[in-house]
């Protein structure tokens, strides 16, 4: 689709390697309507195919992903700067597993469920709850996991009978484009399309003829998207930012906690909605834990373990948050400086900060950088109180050897996922729901529960009753009223057992009278 729109919104050099990236053509907003028309036509035919067949077709994607693993890992690395090993494990292999999971479980999950119907009250009737496809689903996605995040929704959405239109981030348009390419020859044409551009194109897509929105991105944009959807009563899922707390208790295995927290904070250079962005450690072990975290952070190699930040804006945010924290009295235990090389201008040293100020942006706002802020707390109660004080609530972790006690504490945390002795690794696992509370958004992806978003229930009732009238139809008569009151006594309203027996015998007299009324269509008294 030729477009006059400028292509300059797409980065043309890799943040990781400084290498030149291919040019990308933006989608003209005027072209969105025809893309959606094609998607709708393709969806109508696709929805008529059985879920088994849809699952079989989509399952072919797994092989395509695995065959092109190296190319995909390289592209994700080039566009985001994350280490290739991380891209391969966290995005490429994880997405192949997502395909296998849904292809296996979705057909059964999509089967119609027979609803319970009391045969006395509703004679000769049966009802089924079907999961109908939503139709055309718009996905507006961020740049931090440009491959895995779209696919975690596209795959179940397709098997559920939908078409999808993906708007990748303007920072990672090439990974978005390759997703559509992978689906060629896997599903019918038009079923998976990509529109390229910035927030204006995302906004235009949401305003267009779509049936559902899955948005993943910042809380600021998520609110705008939710607002635009509310105006149209368009259902949506908004998966937003996070400020995960890791709570470390006195009996924790400190080596494991330190290594786990450093991975949880530095993975993808901290540009992860489920990154550890706050550590609350009880004071008896806080210094010892800090020393271990510092040692683990110092051992990380720039480029191999932790890549540069993906955008200049992220680099500036990290800089600003650290400057404000220092101003407020925080102590930088290691790191704290930018790393500049010939290849990359957005590197940042893995940084560990000692801080005791929850109002600081480093603790209150999403930093999205390779920074571990550690706060010593008096006890577990203070840790929980401070962890829950955030406006975000995506995931959290508790580090302790007393897992039974931790399980009880987990229920008190404001978070969609709580991990005991690990942190936030479940985002890529398709059998588990992923979603947060508070300003981390609403709705979830992953697990059969996600089908509640990607489909809508349609009830179909079949009535084989050949009587001229149902008990509750006209005419309304004193007999019908007596019948209703007798049922009230029988269903628990009677004061005594005797009252219930009396109601039962009364029913034997009332029922034939009502049957007579229904037959004749005339009141009996
Ligand atoms: P962002 O909000 O800037 O952009 C996300 C997407 O929205 C992009 O495709 C962008 O072009 C589009 N967009 C921007 N303005 C829009 C508008 N008015 N209408 C429609 N679309 C619009 O987010 P980002 O910087 O790309 O991603 C980082 C954020 O994503 C972080 O806050 C992170 O925590 C969050 N995130 C959350 C999850 C989760 O599962 N909860 C996962 C990954 C990332």
JSON list of N, CA and C in Angstrom, two decimals, residues 71-139:
[
{"chain": "A", "resi": 71, "resn": "UNK", "atom": "N", "xyz": [17.44, -15.98, 12.78]},
{"chain": "A", "resi": 71, "resn": "UNK", "atom": "CA", "xyz": [17.10, -14.71, 12.14]},
{"chain": "A", "resi": 71, "resn": "UNK", "atom": "C", "xyz": [16.24, -13.84, 13.07]},
{"chain": "A", "resi": 72, "resn": "UNK", "atom": "N", "xyz": [15.29, -14.51, 13.77]},
{"chain": "A", "resi": 72, "resn": "UNK", "atom": "CA", "xyz": [14.40, -13.76, 14.66]},
{"chain": "A", "resi": 72, "resn": "UNK", "atom": "C", "xyz": [15.18, -13.19, 15.85]},
{"chain": "A", "resi": 73, "resn": "UNK", "atom": "N", "xyz": [16.04, -14.02, 16.44]},
{"chain": "A", "resi": 73, "resn": "UNK", "atom": "CA", "xyz": [16.84, -13.56, 17.58]},
{"chain": "A", "resi": 73, "resn": "UNK", "atom": "C", "xyz": [17.70, -12.36, 17.19]},
{"chain": "A", "resi": 74, "resn": "UNK", "atom": "N", "xyz": [18.26, -12.43, 16.00]},
{"chain": "A", "resi": 74, "resn": "UNK", "atom": "CA", "xyz": [19.13, -11.34, 15.50]},
{"chain": "A", "resi": 74, "resn": "UNK", "atom": "C", "xyz": [18.32, -10.05, 15.30]},
{"chain": "A", "resi": 75, "resn": "UNK", "atom": "N", "xyz": [17.14, -10.22, 14.69]},
{"chain": "A", "resi": 75, "resn": "UNK", "atom": "CA", "xyz": [16.31, -9.03, 14.41]},
{"chain": "A", "resi": 75, "resn": "UNK", "atom": "C", "xyz": [15.86, -8.37, 15.72]},
{"chain": "A", "resi": 76, "resn": "UNK", "atom": "N", "xyz": [15.42, -9.20, 16.68]},
{"chain": "A", "resi": 76, "resn": "UNK", "atom": "CA", "xyz": [14.95, -8.63, 17.96]},
{"chain": "A", "resi": 76, "resn": "UNK", "atom": "C", "xyz": [16.12, -7.93, 18.65]},
{"chain": "A", "resi": 77, "resn": "UNK", "atom": "N", "xyz": [17.28, -8.54, 18.59]},
{"chain": "A", "resi": 77, "resn": "UNK", "atom": "CA", "xyz": [18.49, -7.93, 19.16]},
{"chain": "A", "resi": 77, "resn": "UNK", "atom": "C", "xyz": [18.78, -6.59, 18.47]},
{"chain": "A", "resi": 78, "resn": "UNK", "atom": "N", "xyz": [18.73, -6.58, 17.16]},
{"chain": "A", "resi": 78, "resn": "UNK", "atom": "CA", "xyz": [19.03, -5.34, 16.42]},
{"chain": "A", "resi": 78, "resn": "UNK", "atom": "C", "xyz": [18.05, -4.23, 16.77]},
{"chain": "A", "resi": 79, "resn": "UNK", "atom": "N", "xyz": [16.76, -4.60, 16.87]},
{"chain": "A", "resi": 79, "resn": "UNK", "atom": "CA", "xyz": [15.77, -3.53, 17.09]},
{"chain": "A", "resi": 79, "resn": "UNK", "atom": "C", "xyz": [15.72, -3.05, 18.53]},
{"chain": "A", "resi": 80, "resn": "UNK", "atom": "N", "xyz": [15.94, -3.98, 19.48]},
{"chain": "A", "resi": 80, "resn": "UNK", "atom": "CA", "xyz": [15.77, -3.58, 20.90]},
{"chain": "A", "resi": 80, "resn": "UNK", "atom": "C", "xyz": [17.09, -3.40, 21.64]},
{"chain": "A", "resi": 81, "resn": "UNK", "atom": "N", "xyz": [18.13, -4.08, 21.19]},
{"chain": "A", "resi": 81, "resn": "UNK", "atom": "CA", "xyz": [19.41, -4.04, 21.90]},
{"chain": "A", "resi": 81, "resn": "UNK", "atom": "C", "xyz": [19.56, -5.15, 22.92]},
{"chain": "A", "resi": 82, "resn": "UNK", "atom": "N", "xyz": [18.50, -5.96, 23.14]},
{"chain": "A", "resi": 82, "resn": "UNK", "atom": "CA", "xyz": [18.64, -7.02, 24.15]},
{"chain": "A", "resi": 82, "resn": "UNK", "atom": "C", "xyz": [19.59, -8.10, 23.64]},
{"chain": "A", "resi": 83, "resn": "UNK", "atom": "N", "xyz": [20.31, -8.79, 24.54]},
{"chain": "A", "resi": 83, "resn": "UNK", "atom": "CA", "xyz": [21.21, -9.84, 24.10]},
{"chain": "A", "resi": 83, "resn": "UNK", "atom": "C", "xyz": [20.47, -10.91, 23.30]},
{"chain": "A", "resi": 84, "resn": "UNK", "atom": "N", "xyz": [21.15, -11.45, 22.30]},
{"chain": "A", "resi": 84, "resn": "UNK", "atom": "CA", "xyz": [20.49, -12.44, 21.44]},
{"chain": "A", "resi": 84, "resn": "UNK", "atom": "C", "xyz": [20.01, -13.65, 22.22]},
{"chain": "A", "resi": 85, "resn": "UNK", "atom": "N", "xyz": [20.81, -14.09, 23.21]},
{"chain": "A", "resi": 85, "resn": "UNK", "atom": "CA", "xyz": [20.41, -15.27, 23.98]},
{"chain": "A", "resi": 85, "resn": "UNK", "atom": "C", "xyz": [19.08, -14.99, 24.69]},
{"chain": "A", "resi": 86, "resn": "UNK", "atom": "N", "xyz": [18.95, -13.77, 25.20]},
{"chain": "A", "resi": 86, "resn": "UNK", "atom": "CA", "xyz": [17.71, -13.39, 25.90]},
{"chain": "A", "resi": 86, "resn": "UNK", "atom": "C", "xyz": [16.53, -13.35, 24.92]},
{"chain": "A", "resi": 87, "resn": "UNK", "atom": "N", "xyz": [16.79, -12.80, 23.72]},
{"chain": "A", "resi": 87, "resn": "UNK", "atom": "CA", "xyz": [15.73, -12.74, 22.71]},
{"chain": "A", "resi": 87, "resn": "UNK", "atom": "C", "xyz": [15.30, -14.15, 22.32]},
{"chain": "A", "resi": 88, "resn": "UNK", "atom": "N", "xyz": [16.28, -15.03, 22.17]},
{"chain": "A", "resi": 88, "resn": "UNK", "atom": "CA", "xyz": [15.96, -16.40, 21.75]},
{"chain": "A", "resi": 88, "resn": "UNK", "atom": "C", "xyz": [15.16, -17.13, 22.82]},
{"chain": "A", "resi": 89, "resn": "UNK", "atom": "N", "xyz": [15.62, -17.03, 24.07]},
{"chain": "A", "resi": 89, "resn": "UNK", "atom": "CA", "xyz": [14.94, -17.76, 25.14]},
{"chain": "A", "resi": 89, "resn": "UNK", "atom": "C", "xyz": [13.59, -17.15, 25.48]},
{"chain": "A", "resi": 90, "resn": "UNK", "atom": "N", "xyz": [13.61, -15.83, 25.72]},
{"chain": "A", "resi": 90, "resn": "UNK", "atom": "CA", "xyz": [12.41, -15.17, 26.26]},
{"chain": "A", "resi": 90, "resn": "UNK", "atom": "C", "xyz": [11.36, -14.87, 25.22]},
{"chain": "A", "resi": 91, "resn": "UNK", "atom": "N", "xyz": [11.75, -14.81, 23.93]},
{"chain": "A", "resi": 91, "resn": "UNK", "atom": "CA", "xyz": [10.77, -14.42, 22.92]},
{"chain": "A", "resi": 91, "resn": "UNK", "atom": "C", "xyz": [10.55, -15.51, 21.86]},
{"chain": "A", "resi": 92, "resn": "UNK", "atom": "N", "xyz": [11.66, -16.01, 21.31]},
{"chain": "A", "resi": 92, "resn": "UNK", "atom": "CA", "xyz": [11.50, -16.93, 20.17]},
{"chain": "A", "resi": 92, "resn": "UNK", "atom": "C", "xyz": [11.04, -18.31, 20.65]},
{"chain": "A", "resi": 93, "resn": "UNK", "atom": "N", "xyz": [11.85, -18.94, 21.52]},
{"chain": "A", "resi": 93, "resn": "UNK", "atom": "CA", "xyz": [11.46, -20.27, 22.00]},
{"chain": "A", "resi": 93, "resn": "UNK", "atom": "C", "xyz": [10.16, -20.21, 22.78]},
{"chain": "A", "resi": 94, "resn": "UNK", "atom": "N", "xyz": [10.03, -19.16, 23.60]},
{"chain": "A", "resi": 94, "resn": "UNK", "atom": "CA", "xyz": [8.81, -19.01, 24.40]},
{"chain": "A", "resi": 94, "resn": "UNK", "atom": "C", "xyz": [7.58, -18.94, 23.49]},
{"chain": "A", "resi": 95, "resn": "UNK", "atom": "N", "xyz": [7.70, -18.28, 22.35]},
{"chain": "A", "resi": 95, "resn": "UNK", "atom": "CA", "xyz": [6.53, -18.15, 21.46]},
{"chain": "A", "resi": 95, "resn": "UNK", "atom": "C", "xyz": [6.21, -19.47, 20.78]},
{"chain": "A", "resi": 96, "resn": "UNK", "atom": "N", "xyz": [7.26, -20.25, 20.47]},
{"chain": "A", "resi": 96, "resn": "UNK", "atom": "CA", "xyz": [7.00, -21.58, 19.89]},
{"chain": "A", "resi": 96, "resn": "UNK", "atom": "C", "xyz": [6.21, -22.42, 20.90]},
{"chain": "A", "resi": 97, "resn": "UNK", "atom": "N", "xyz": [6.56, -22.29, 22.18]},
{"chain": "A", "resi": 97, "resn": "UNK", "atom": "CA", "xyz": [5.82, -23.03, 23.22]},
{"chain": "A", "resi": 97, "resn": "UNK", "atom": "C", "xyz": [4.37, -22.54, 23.32]},
{"chain": "A", "resi": 98, "resn": "UNK", "atom": "N", "xyz": [4.19, -21.24, 23.11]},
{"chain": "A", "resi": 98, "resn": "UNK", "atom": "CA", "xyz": [2.83, -20.68, 23.18]},
{"chain": "A", "resi": 98, "resn": "UNK", "atom": "C", "xyz": [1.96, -21.31, 22.08]},
{"chain": "A", "resi": 99, "resn": "UNK", "atom": "N", "xyz": [2.54, -21.47, 20.88]},
{"chain": "A", "resi": 99, "resn": "UNK", "atom": "CA", "xyz": [1.79, -22.09, 19.78]},
{"chain": "A", "resi": 99, "resn": "UNK", "atom": "C", "xyz": [1.38, -23.51, 20.18]},
{"chain": "A", "resi": 100, "resn": "UNK", "atom": "N", "xyz": [2.38, -24.27, 20.69]},
{"chain": "A", "resi": 100, "resn": "UNK", "atom": "CA", "xyz": [2.10, -25.68, 21.02]},
{"chain": "A", "resi": 100, "resn": "UNK", "atom": "C", "xyz": [1.02, -25.78, 22.10]},
{"chain": "A", "resi": 101, "resn": "UNK", "atom": "N", "xyz": [1.12, -24.92, 23.09]},
{"chain": "A", "resi": 101, "resn": "UNK", "atom": "CA", "xyz": [0.15, -24.95, 24.20]},
{"chain": "A", "resi": 101, "resn": "UNK", "atom": "C", "xyz": [-1.28, -24.72, 23.70]},
{"chain": "A", "resi": 102, "resn": "UNK", "atom": "N", "xyz": [-1.46, -23.64, 22.94]},
{"chain": "A", "resi": 102, "resn": "UNK", "atom": "CA", "xyz": [-2.83, -23.31, 22.52]},
{"chain": "A", "resi": 102, "resn": "UNK", "atom": "C", "xyz": [-3.38, -24.30, 21.50]},
{"chain": "A", "resi": 103, "resn": "UNK", "atom": "N", "xyz": [-2.50, -24.78, 20.62]},
{"chain": "A", "resi": 103, "resn": "UNK", "atom": "CA", "xyz": [-2.97, -25.75, 19.62]},
{"chain": "A", "resi": 103, "resn": "UNK", "atom": "C", "xyz": [-3.48, -27.00, 20.33]},
{"chain": "A", "resi": 104, "resn": "UNK", "atom": "N", "xyz": [-2.86, -27.32, 21.44]},
{"chain": "A", "resi": 104, "resn": "UNK", "atom": "CA", "xyz": [-3.25, -28.53, 22.18]},
{"chain": "A", "resi": 104, "resn": "UNK", "atom": "C", "xyz": [-4.54, -28.31, 23.00]},
{"chain": "A", "resi": 105, "resn": "UNK", "atom": "N", "xyz": [-4.59, -27.19, 23.73]},
{"chain": "A", "resi": 105, "resn": "UNK", "atom": "CA", "xyz": [-5.73, -27.07, 24.67]},
{"chain": "A", "resi": 105, "resn": "UNK", "atom": "C", "xyz": [-6.95, -26.32, 24.12]},
{"chain": "A", "resi": 106, "resn": "UNK", "atom": "N", "xyz": [-6.73, -25.46, 23.12]},
{"chain": "A", "resi": 106, "resn": "UNK", "atom": "CA", "xyz": [-7.84, -24.58, 22.73]},
{"chain": "A", "resi": 106, "resn": "UNK", "atom": "C", "xyz": [-9.08, -25.30, 22.21]},
{"chain": "A", "resi": 107, "resn": "UNK", "atom": "N", "xyz": [-8.93, -26.32, 21.34]},
{"chain": "A", "resi": 107, "resn": "UNK", "atom": "CA", "xyz": [-10.17, -26.92, 20.80]},
{"chain": "A", "resi": 107, "resn": "UNK", "atom": "C", "xyz": [-11.11, -27.39, 21.91]},
{"chain": "A", "resi": 108, "resn": "UNK", "atom": "N", "xyz": [-10.57, -28.03, 22.94]},
{"chain": "A", "resi": 108, "resn": "UNK", "atom": "CA", "xyz": [-11.43, -28.49, 24.03]},
{"chain": "A", "resi": 108, "resn": "UNK", "atom": "C", "xyz": [-12.00, -27.31, 24.82]},
{"chain": "A", "resi": 109, "resn": "UNK", "atom": "N", "xyz": [-11.16, -26.31, 25.06]},
{"chain": "A", "resi": 109, "resn": "UNK", "atom": "CA", "xyz": [-11.64, -25.13, 25.80]},
{"chain": "A", "resi": 109, "resn": "UNK", "atom": "C", "xyz": [-12.74, -24.39, 25.05]},
{"chain": "A", "resi": 110, "resn": "UNK", "atom": "N", "xyz": [-12.73, -24.52, 23.72]},
{"chain": "A", "resi": 110, "resn": "UNK", "atom": "CA", "xyz": [-13.71, -23.78, 22.91]},
{"chain": "A", "resi": 110, "resn": "UNK", "atom": "C", "xyz": [-15.01, -24.57, 22.69]},
{"chain": "A", "resi": 111, "resn": "UNK", "atom": "N", "xyz": [-15.04, -25.79, 23.19]},
{"chain": "A", "resi": 111, "resn": "UNK", "atom": "CA", "xyz": [-16.25, -26.59, 23.00]},
{"chain": "A", "resi": 111, "resn": "UNK", "atom": "C", "xyz": [-17.43, -25.97, 23.74]},
{"chain": "A", "resi": 112, "resn": "UNK", "atom": "N", "xyz": [-18.63, -26.07, 23.17]},
{"chain": "A", "resi": 112, "resn": "UNK", "atom": "CA", "xyz": [-19.79, -25.51, 23.87]},
{"chain": "A", "resi": 112, "resn": "UNK", "atom": "C", "xyz": [-20.05, -26.27, 25.17]},
{"chain": "A", "resi": 113, "resn": "UNK", "atom": "N", "xyz": [-20.51, -25.53, 26.16]},
{"chain": "A", "resi": 113, "resn": "UNK", "atom": "CA", "xyz": [-20.80, -26.11, 27.48]},
{"chain": "A", "resi": 113, "resn": "UNK", "atom": "C", "xyz": [-22.31, -26.19, 27.64]},
{"chain": "A", "resi": 114, "resn": "UNK", "atom": "N", "xyz": [-22.81, -27.35, 28.07]},
{"chain": "A", "resi": 114, "resn": "UNK", "atom": "CA", "xyz": [-24.26, -27.41, 28.28]},
{"chain": "A", "resi": 114, "resn": "UNK", "atom": "C", "xyz": [-24.59, -26.74, 29.63]},
{"chain": "A", "resi": 115, "resn": "UNK", "atom": "N", "xyz": [-25.58, -25.85, 29.61]},
{"chain": "A", "resi": 115, "resn": "UNK", "atom": "CA", "xyz": [-25.97, -25.15, 30.85]},
{"chain": "A", "resi": 115, "resn": "UNK", "atom": "C", "xyz": [-26.94, -26.01, 31.64]},
{"chain": "A", "resi": 116, "resn": "UNK", "atom": "N", "xyz": [-26.89, -25.91, 32.95]},
{"chain": "A", "resi": 116, "resn": "UNK", "atom": "CA", "xyz": [-27.82, -26.68, 33.78]},
{"chain": "A", "resi": 116, "resn": "UNK", "atom": "C", "xyz": [-29.21, -26.06, 33.70]},
{"chain": "A", "resi": 117, "resn": "UNK", "atom": "N", "xyz": [-30.22, -26.89, 33.50]},
{"chain": "A", "resi": 117, "resn": "UNK", "atom": "CA", "xyz": [-31.60, -26.39, 33.47]},
{"chain": "A", "resi": 117, "resn": "UNK", "atom": "C", "xyz": [-32.46, -27.37, 34.26]},
{"chain": "A", "resi": 118, "resn": "UNK", "atom": "N", "xyz": [-33.14, -26.89, 35.28]},
{"chain": "A", "resi": 118, "resn": "UNK", "atom": "CA", "xyz": [-33.99, -27.74, 36.10]},
{"chain": "A", "resi": 118, "resn": "UNK", "atom": "C", "xyz": [-35.17, -28.22, 35.25]},
{"chain": "A", "resi": 119, "resn": "UNK", "atom": "N", "xyz": [-35.28, -29.55, 35.09]},
{"chain": "A", "resi": 119, "resn": "UNK", "atom": "CA", "xyz": [-36.27, -30.07, 34.13]},
{"chain": "A", "resi": 119, "resn": "UNK", "atom": "C", "xyz": [-37.71, -29.92, 34.62]},
{"chain": "A", "resi": 120, "resn": "UNK", "atom": "N", "xyz": [-37.91, -29.71, 35.92]},
{"chain": "A", "resi": 120, "resn": "UNK", "atom": "CA", "xyz": [-39.26, -29.50, 36.42]},
{"chain": "A", "resi": 120, "resn": "UNK", "atom": "C", "xyz": [-39.74, -28.09, 36.07]},
{"chain": "A", "resi": 121, "resn": "UNK", "atom": "N", "xyz": [-38.87, -27.11, 36.31]},
{"chain": "A", "resi": 121, "resn": "UNK", "atom": "CA", "xyz": [-39.24, -25.73, 36.02]},
{"chain": "A", "resi": 121, "resn": "UNK", "atom": "C", "xyz": [-39.18, -25.44, 34.52]},
{"chain": "A", "resi": 122, "resn": "UNK", "atom": "N", "xyz": [-38.24, -26.07, 33.84]},
{"chain": "A", "resi": 122, "resn": "UNK", "atom": "CA", "xyz": [-38.04, -25.78, 32.41]},
{"chain": "A", "resi": 122, "resn": "UNK", "atom": "C", "xyz": [-38.11, -27.08, 31.61]},
{"chain": "A", "resi": 123, "resn": "UNK", "atom": "N", "xyz": [-39.31, -27.65, 31.46]},
{"chain": "A", "resi": 123, "resn": "UNK", "atom": "CA", "xyz": [-39.41, -28.98, 30.84]},
{"chain": "A", "resi": 123, "resn": "UNK", "atom": "C", "xyz": [-38.98, -28.99, 29.37]},
{"chain": "A", "resi": 124, "resn": "UNK", "atom": "N", "xyz": [-38.28, -30.06, 29.02]},
{"chain": "A", "resi": 124, "resn": "UNK", "atom": "CA", "xyz": [-37.91, -30.35, 27.62]},
{"chain": "A", "resi": 124, "resn": "UNK", "atom": "C", "xyz": [-37.06, -29.25, 26.97]},
{"chain": "A", "resi": 125, "resn": "UNK", "atom": "N", "xyz": [-36.23, -28.62, 27.78]},
{"chain": "A", "resi": 125, "resn": "UNK", "atom": "CA", "xyz": [-35.37, -27.56, 27.22]},
{"chain": "A", "resi": 125, "resn": "UNK", "atom": "C", "xyz": [-33.92, -27.92, 27.48]},
{"chain": "A", "resi": 126, "resn": "UNK", "atom": "N", "xyz": [-33.05, -27.57, 26.52]},
{"chain": "A", "resi": 126, "resn": "UNK", "atom": "CA", "xyz": [-31.61, -27.72, 26.75]},
{"chain": "A", "resi": 126, "resn": "UNK", "atom": "C", "xyz": [-30.93, -26.45, 26.24]},
{"chain": "A", "resi": 127, "resn": "UNK", "atom": "N", "xyz": [-29.84, -26.11, 26.87]},
{"chain": "A", "resi": 127, "resn": "UNK", "atom": "CA", "xyz": [-29.16, -24.86, 26.48]},
{"chain": "A", "resi": 127, "resn": "UNK", "atom": "C", "xyz": [-27.65, -25.09, 26.45]},
{"chain": "A", "resi": 128, "resn": "UNK", "atom": "N", "xyz": [-27.00, -24.43, 25.50]},
{"chain": "A", "resi": 128, "resn": "UNK", "atom": "CA", "xyz": [-25.53, -24.52, 25.39]},
{"chain": "A", "resi": 128, "resn": "UNK", "atom": "C", "xyz": [-24.93, -23.13, 25.38]},
{"chain": "A", "resi": 129, "resn": "UNK", "atom": "N", "xyz": [-23.78, -23.05, 26.02]},
{"chain": "A", "resi": 129, "resn": "UNK", "atom": "CA", "xyz": [-23.03, -21.78, 25.99]},
{"chain": "A", "resi": 129, "resn": "UNK", "atom": "C", "xyz": [-21.89, -21.97, 24.99]},
{"chain": "A", "resi": 130, "resn": "UNK", "atom": "N", "xyz": [-21.95, -21.21, 23.92]},
{"chain": "A", "resi": 130, "resn": "UNK", "atom": "CA", "xyz": [-20.90, -21.29, 22.90]},
{"chain": "A", "resi": 130, "resn": "UNK", "atom": "C", "xyz": [-19.92, -20.14, 23.11]},
{"chain": "A", "resi": 131, "resn": "UNK", "atom": "N", "xyz": [-18.66, -20.37, 22.77]},
{"chain": "A", "resi": 131, "resn": "UNK", "atom": "CA", "xyz": [-17.68, -19.27, 22.77]},
{"chain": "A", "resi": 131, "resn": "UNK", "atom": "C", "xyz": [-17.56, -18.78, 21.34]},
{"chain": "A", "resi": 132, "resn": "UNK", "atom": "N", "xyz": [-18.11, -17.60, 21.07]},
{"chain": "A", "resi": 132, "resn": "UNK", "atom": "CA", "xyz": [-18.05, -17.05, 19.72]},
{"chain": "A", "resi": 132, "resn": "UNK", "atom": "C", "xyz": [-16.84, -16.13, 19.61]},
{"chain": "A", "resi": 133, "resn": "UNK", "atom": "N", "xyz": [-16.24, -16.11, 18.46]},
{"chain": "A", "resi": 133, "resn": "UNK", "atom": "CA", "xyz": [-15.13, -15.19, 18.23]},
{"chain": "A", "resi": 133, "resn": "UNK", "atom": "C", "xyz": [-15.63, -13.75, 18.38]},
{"chain": "A", "resi": 134, "resn": "UNK", "atom": "N", "xyz": [-14.74, -12.87, 18.84]},
{"chain": "A", "resi": 134, "resn": "UNK", "atom": "CA", "xyz": [-15.12, -11.45, 18.93]},
{"chain": "A", "resi": 134, "resn": "UNK", "atom": "C", "xyz": [-15.31, -10.85, 17.54]},
{"chain": "A", "resi": 135, "resn": "UNK", "atom": "N", "xyz": [-14.45, -11.28, 16.59]},
{"chain": "A", "resi": 135, "resn": "UNK", "atom": "CA", "xyz": [-14.48, -10.70, 15.24]},
{"chain": "A", "resi": 135, "resn": "UNK", "atom": "C", "xyz": [-13.08, -10.26, 14.87]},
{"chain": "A", "resi": 136, "resn": "UNK", "atom": "N", "xyz": [-12.91, -8.94, 14.74]},
{"chain": "A", "resi": 136, "resn": "UNK", "atom": "CA", "xyz": [-11.58, -8.41, 14.41]},
{"chain": "A", "resi": 136, "resn": "UNK", "atom": "C", "xyz": [-10.99, -7.78, 15.69]},
{"chain": "A", "resi": 137, "resn": "UNK", "atom": "N", "xyz": [-9.84, -8.30, 16.08]},
{"chain": "A", "resi": 137, "resn": "UNK", "atom": "CA", "xyz": [-9.19, -7.80, 17.31]},
{"chain": "A", "resi": 137, "resn": "UNK", "atom": "C", "xyz": [-8.00, -6.93, 16.93]},
{"chain": "A", "resi": 138, "resn": "UNK", "atom": "N", "xyz": [-7.96, -5.73, 17.51]},
{"chain": "A", "resi": 138, "resn": "UNK", "atom": "CA", "xyz": [-6.81, -4.83, 17.28]},
{"chain": "A", "resi": 138, "resn": "UNK", "atom": "C", "xyz": [-5.82, -5.02, 18.41]},
{"chain": "A", "resi": 139, "resn": "UNK", "atom": "N", "xyz": [-4.56, -5.20, 18.05]},
{"chain": "A", "resi": 139, "resn": "UNK", "atom": "CA", "xyz": [-3.49, -5.31, 19.06]},
{"chain": "A", "resi": 139, "resn": "UNK", "atom": "C", "xyz": [-2.59, -4.10, 18.92]}
]
